[in-house]
Coordinates of C-alpha atoms in Angstrom, one line a residue:
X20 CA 13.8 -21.2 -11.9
X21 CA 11.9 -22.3 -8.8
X22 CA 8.3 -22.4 -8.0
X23 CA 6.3 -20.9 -5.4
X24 CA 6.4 -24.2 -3.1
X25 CA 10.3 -24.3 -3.6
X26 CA 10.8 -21.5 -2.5
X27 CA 12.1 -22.2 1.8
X28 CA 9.8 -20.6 4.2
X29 CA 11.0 -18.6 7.7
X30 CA 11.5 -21.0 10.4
X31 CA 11.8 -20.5 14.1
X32 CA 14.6 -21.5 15.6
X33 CA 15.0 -22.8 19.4
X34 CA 18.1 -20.9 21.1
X35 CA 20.7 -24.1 22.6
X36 CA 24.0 -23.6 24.3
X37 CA 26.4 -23.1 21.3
X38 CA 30.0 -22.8 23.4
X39 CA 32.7 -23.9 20.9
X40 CA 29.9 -25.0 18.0
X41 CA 32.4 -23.5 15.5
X42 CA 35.7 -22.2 17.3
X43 CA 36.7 -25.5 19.6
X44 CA 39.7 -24.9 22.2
X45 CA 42.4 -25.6 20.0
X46 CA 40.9 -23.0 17.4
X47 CA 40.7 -20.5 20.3
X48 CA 44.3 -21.1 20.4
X49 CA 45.5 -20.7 17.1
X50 CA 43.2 -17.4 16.9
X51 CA 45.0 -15.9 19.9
X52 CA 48.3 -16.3 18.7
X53 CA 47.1 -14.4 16.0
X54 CA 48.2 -10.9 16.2
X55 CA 47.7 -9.0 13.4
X56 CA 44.7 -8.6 11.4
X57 CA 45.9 -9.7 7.8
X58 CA 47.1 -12.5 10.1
X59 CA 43.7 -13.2 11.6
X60 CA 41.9 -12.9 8.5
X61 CA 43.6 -15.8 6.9
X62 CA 43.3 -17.9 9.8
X63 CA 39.4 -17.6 9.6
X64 CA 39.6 -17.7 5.6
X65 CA 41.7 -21.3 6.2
X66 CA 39.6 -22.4 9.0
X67 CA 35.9 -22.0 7.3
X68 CA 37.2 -22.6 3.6
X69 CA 37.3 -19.0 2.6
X70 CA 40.2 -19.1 0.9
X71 CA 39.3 -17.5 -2.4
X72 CA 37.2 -14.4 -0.8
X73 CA 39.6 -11.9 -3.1
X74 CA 37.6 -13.4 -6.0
X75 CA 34.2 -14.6 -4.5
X76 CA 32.5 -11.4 -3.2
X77 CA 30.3 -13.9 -0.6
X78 CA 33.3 -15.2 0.9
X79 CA 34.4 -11.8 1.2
X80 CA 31.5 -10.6 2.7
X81 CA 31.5 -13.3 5.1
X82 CA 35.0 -12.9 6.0
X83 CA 34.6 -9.5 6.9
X84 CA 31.5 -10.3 9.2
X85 CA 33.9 -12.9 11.2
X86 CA 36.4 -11.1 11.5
X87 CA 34.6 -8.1 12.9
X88 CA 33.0 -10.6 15.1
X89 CA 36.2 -11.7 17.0
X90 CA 37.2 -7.7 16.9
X91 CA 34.7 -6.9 19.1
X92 CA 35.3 -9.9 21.3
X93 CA 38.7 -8.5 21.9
X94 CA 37.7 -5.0 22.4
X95 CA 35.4 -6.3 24.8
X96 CA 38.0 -8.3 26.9
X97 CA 35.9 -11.4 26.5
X98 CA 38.0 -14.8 27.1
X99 CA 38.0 -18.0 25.1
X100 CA 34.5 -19.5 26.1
X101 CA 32.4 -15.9 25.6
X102 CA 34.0 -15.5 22.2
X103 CA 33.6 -18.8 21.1
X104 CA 30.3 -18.8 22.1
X105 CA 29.2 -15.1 20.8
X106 CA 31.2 -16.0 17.2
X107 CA 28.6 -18.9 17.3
X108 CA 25.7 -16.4 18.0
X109 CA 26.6 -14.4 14.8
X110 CA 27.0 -17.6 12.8
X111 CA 23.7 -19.0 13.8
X112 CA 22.2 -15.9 13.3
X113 CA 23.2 -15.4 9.9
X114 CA 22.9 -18.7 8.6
X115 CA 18.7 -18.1 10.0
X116 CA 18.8 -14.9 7.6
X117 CA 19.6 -16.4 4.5
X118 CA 18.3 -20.2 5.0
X119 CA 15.0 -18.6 2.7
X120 CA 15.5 -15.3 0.5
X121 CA 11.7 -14.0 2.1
X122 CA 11.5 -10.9 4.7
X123 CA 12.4 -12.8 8.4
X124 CA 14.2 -10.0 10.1
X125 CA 11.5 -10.7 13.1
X126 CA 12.1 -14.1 13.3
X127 CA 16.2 -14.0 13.0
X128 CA 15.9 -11.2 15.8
X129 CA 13.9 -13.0 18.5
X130 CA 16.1 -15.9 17.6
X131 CA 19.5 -14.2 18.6
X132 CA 17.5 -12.6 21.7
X133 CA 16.7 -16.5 23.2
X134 CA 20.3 -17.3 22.6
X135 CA 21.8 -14.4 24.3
X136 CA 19.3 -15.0 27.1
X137 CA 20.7 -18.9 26.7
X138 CA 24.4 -17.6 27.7
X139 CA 23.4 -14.8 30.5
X140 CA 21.0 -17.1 32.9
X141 CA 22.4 -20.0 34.8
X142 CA 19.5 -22.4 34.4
X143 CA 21.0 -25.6 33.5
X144 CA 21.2 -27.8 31.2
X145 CA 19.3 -25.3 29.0
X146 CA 21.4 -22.1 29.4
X147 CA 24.6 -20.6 31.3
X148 CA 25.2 -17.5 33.0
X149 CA 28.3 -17.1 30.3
X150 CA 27.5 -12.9 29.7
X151 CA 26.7 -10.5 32.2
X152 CA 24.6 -8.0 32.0
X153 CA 26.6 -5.3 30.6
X154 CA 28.3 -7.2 28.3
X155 CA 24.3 -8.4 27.2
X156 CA 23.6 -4.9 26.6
X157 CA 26.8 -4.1 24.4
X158 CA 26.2 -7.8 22.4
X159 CA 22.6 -6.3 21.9
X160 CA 24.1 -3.2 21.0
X161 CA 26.8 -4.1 18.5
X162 CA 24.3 -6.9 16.0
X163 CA 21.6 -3.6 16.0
X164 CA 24.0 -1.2 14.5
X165 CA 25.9 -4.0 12.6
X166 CA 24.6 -6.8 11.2
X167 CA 20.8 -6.0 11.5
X168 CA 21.1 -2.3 10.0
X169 CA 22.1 -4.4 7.3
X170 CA 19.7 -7.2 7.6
X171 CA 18.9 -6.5 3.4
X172 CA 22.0 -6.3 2.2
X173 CA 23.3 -9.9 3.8
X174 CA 19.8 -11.2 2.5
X175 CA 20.4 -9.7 -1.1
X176 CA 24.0 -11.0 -1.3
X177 CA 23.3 -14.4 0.2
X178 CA 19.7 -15.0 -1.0
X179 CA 18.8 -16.0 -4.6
X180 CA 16.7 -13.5 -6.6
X181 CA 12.9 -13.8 -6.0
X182 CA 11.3 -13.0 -9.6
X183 CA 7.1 -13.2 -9.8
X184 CA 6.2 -14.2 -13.0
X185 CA 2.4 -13.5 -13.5
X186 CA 0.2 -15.1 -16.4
X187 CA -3.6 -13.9 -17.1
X188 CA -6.1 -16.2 -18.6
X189 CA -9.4 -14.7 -20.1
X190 CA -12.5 -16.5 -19.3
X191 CA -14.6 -17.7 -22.3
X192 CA -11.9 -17.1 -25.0
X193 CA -10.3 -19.4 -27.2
X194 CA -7.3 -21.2 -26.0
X195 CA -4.3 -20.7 -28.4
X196 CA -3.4 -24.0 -30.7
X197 CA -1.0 -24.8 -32.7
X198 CA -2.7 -26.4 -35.7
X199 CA -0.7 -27.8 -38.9
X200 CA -1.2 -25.6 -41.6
X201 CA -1.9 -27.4 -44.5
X202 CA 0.5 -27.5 -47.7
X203 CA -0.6 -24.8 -50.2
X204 CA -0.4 -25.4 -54.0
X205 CA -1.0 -21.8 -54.6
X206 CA 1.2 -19.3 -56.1
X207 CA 2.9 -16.7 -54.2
X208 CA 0.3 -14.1 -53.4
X209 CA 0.3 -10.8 -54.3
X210 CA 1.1 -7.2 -51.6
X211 CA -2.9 -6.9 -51.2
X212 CA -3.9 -10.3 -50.7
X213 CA -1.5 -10.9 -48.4
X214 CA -2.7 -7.8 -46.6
X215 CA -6.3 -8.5 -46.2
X216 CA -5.2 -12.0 -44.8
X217 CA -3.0 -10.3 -42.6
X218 CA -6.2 -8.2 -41.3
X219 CA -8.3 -11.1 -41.2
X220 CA -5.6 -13.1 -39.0
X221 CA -5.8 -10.0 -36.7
X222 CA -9.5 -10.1 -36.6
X223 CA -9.5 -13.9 -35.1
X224 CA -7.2 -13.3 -32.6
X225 CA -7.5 -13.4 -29.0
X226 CA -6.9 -10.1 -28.7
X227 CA -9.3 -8.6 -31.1
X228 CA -11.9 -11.0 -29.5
X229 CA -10.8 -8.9 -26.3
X230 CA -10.8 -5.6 -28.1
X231 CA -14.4 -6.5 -29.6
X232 CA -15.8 -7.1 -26.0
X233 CA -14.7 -4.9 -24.3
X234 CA -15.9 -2.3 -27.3
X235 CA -19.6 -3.8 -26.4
X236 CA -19.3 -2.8 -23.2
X237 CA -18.3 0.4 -23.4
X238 CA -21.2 1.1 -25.5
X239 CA -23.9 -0.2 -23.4
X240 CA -21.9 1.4 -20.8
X241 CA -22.4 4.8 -22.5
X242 CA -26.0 4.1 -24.0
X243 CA -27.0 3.7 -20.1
X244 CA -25.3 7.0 -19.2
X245 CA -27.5 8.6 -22.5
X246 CA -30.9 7.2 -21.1
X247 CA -30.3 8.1 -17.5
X248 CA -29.2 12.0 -18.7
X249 CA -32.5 12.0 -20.7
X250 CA -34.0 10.9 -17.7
X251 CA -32.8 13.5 -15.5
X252 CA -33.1 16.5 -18.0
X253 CA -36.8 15.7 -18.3
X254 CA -37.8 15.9 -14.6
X255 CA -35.9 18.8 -14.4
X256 CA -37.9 20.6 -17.5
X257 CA -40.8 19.3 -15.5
X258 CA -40.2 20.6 -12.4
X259 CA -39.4 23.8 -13.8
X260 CA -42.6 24.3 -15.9
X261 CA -44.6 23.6 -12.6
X262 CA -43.0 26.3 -10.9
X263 CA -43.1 28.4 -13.6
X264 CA -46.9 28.0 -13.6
X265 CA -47.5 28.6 -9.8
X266 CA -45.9 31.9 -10.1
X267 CA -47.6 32.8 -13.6
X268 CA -50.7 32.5 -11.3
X269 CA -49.8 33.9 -8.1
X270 CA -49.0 36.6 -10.3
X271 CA -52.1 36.9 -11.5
X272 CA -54.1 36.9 -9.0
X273 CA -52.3 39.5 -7.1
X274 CA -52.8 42.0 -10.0
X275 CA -56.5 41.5 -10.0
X276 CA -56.9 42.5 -6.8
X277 CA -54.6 45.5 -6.7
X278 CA -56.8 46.9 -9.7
X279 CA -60.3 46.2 -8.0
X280 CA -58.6 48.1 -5.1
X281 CA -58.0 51.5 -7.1
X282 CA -61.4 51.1 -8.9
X283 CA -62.9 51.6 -5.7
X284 CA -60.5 53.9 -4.4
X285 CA -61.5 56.2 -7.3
X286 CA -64.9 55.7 -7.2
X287 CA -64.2 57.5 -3.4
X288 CA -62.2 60.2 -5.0
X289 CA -64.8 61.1 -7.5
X290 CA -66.5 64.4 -7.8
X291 CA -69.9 62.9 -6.8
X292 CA -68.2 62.0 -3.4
X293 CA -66.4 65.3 -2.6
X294 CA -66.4 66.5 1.2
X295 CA -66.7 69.8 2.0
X296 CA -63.3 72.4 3.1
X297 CA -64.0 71.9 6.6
X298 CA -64.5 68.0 6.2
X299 CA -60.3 68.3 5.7
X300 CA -60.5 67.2 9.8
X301 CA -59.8 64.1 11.4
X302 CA -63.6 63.9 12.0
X303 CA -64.7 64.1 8.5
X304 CA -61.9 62.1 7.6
X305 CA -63.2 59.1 10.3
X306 CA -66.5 60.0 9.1
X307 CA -66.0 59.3 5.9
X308 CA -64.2 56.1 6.2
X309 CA -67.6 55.2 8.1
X310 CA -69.5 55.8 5.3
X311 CA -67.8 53.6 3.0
X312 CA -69.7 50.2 3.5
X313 CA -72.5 52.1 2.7
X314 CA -71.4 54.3 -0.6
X315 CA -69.7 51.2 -2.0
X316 CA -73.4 49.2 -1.7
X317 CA -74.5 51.9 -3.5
X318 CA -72.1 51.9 -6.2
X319 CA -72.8 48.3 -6.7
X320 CA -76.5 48.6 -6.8

């Protein structure tokens, strides 16, 4: 099992010229002559020690990806220096992707971009116009919808298993020791003894230390919660009583003065106040709201 600091990180890779890095002249050769593609395969599978790949799925795997590899170089028409040099591409490339078993699809990418751009510009010693610009464009083409489609597949075949193993340690609880347990003399003890000292083992451990303290704070938690709902229902029952008081004696006052209001309008209405039939005019009637100042004096006094 490795740690976290053996585990190999991405790197970046600088792009060099890499024109018969794998496939020299003579392998060119051989590789030309061959014809078929049974005939082909096991001249890679002999030339990169491959030779059990009908057994070892990686070296299957890895057969198939070179032999595609000079496929397409002869689809393309591409002579003994661009395949050489593109089967390098794809060998570099791969070998980037699976030199750490963490995510560096970005970092495997830009690298195969810088050594394309290495064998399309004449700038040397650092890089040869090898590819021309349509055959950059279908090299681009062909890794996309090839090898980095399946970026995750060559990582999970290639790539040992990454497995996280997390540990939690509890602050302010007892570390677990193994402690001697000292030779009893006793008899064998009976189904309830060995019960309750079954419980009480269960009580001292971690865990019901855990379970007890986390019990505590729930109930403070919920003790809180009581006092601040008492808190709340009583300024509500507060506010409500005020209100209720204010309109208890708006109320009030309003029907005092509505009754004051028809004592005097009676008093008007009386038979000691009665007009006369022709005082049934809008001049009596002004008249008589004249007078009113003066007959309610009088009914006061």
């Amino acid at each position: 099992m490795m740690g976290p600091e053996s585990i190999p990180k991405p790197q970046e890779h600088k792009a060099k010229i890499c024109m018969w890095k794998y496939l020299d002249v003579h392998s060119m050769d051989l590789i030309n002559k061959a014809h078929t593609t049974d005939d082909l395969k096991s001249l890679l599978a002999s030339l990169f020690q491959l030779e059990d790949f009908e057994s070892n799925p990686r070296d299957a795997v890895l057969l198939d990806l070179y032999l595609y590899s000079i496929l397409f170089s002869r689809e393309q028409g591409f002579n003994r220096e661009q395949t050489s040099a593109f089967f390098s591409i794809v060998k570099d490339v791969h070998e980037a992707c699976i030199e750490t078993p963490l995510p560096n699809v970005e970092e495997c990418y830009s690298y195969f971009s810088e050594l394309v751009f290495c064998h399309s510009i004449r700038r040397p010693p650092f890089s040869i116009d090898l590819f021309n610009q349509d055959q950059l464009v279908r090299i681009t083409d062909y890794m996309i919808n090839t090898y980095f489609r399946h970026f995750k597949l060559y990582k999970y075949v290639f790539t040992p298993q990454v497995r996280l193993d997390i540990s939690l340690t509890y602050i302010g609880m007892p570390e677990e020791t193994e402690e001697e347990a000292p030779e009893s003399t006793e008899g064998p003890l009976s189904p309830l003894m060995e019960e309750e000292e079954g419980a009480a083992a269960l009580d001292e451990s971690p865990t019901a230390a855990l379970r007890e303290y986390i019990t505590s704070q729930l109930n403070q938690e919920l003790s809180q919660l009581r006092v601040s709902v008492e808190q709340r229902l009583a300024v509500t029952e507060e506010q409500f009583n005020t209100k209720l008081a204010q309109l208890e004696k708006s109320g009030s006052g309003k029907g005092s003065a509505k009754s004051k209001k028809n004592f005097y309008h009676s008093k008007l209405q009386g038979p000691d106040c009665q007009a006369p039939g022709w005082a049934n005019n809008g001049w009596a009637n002004n008249k008589m709201l004249a007078m009113q100042p003066l007959q309610l004096d009088q009914l006061r006094r």
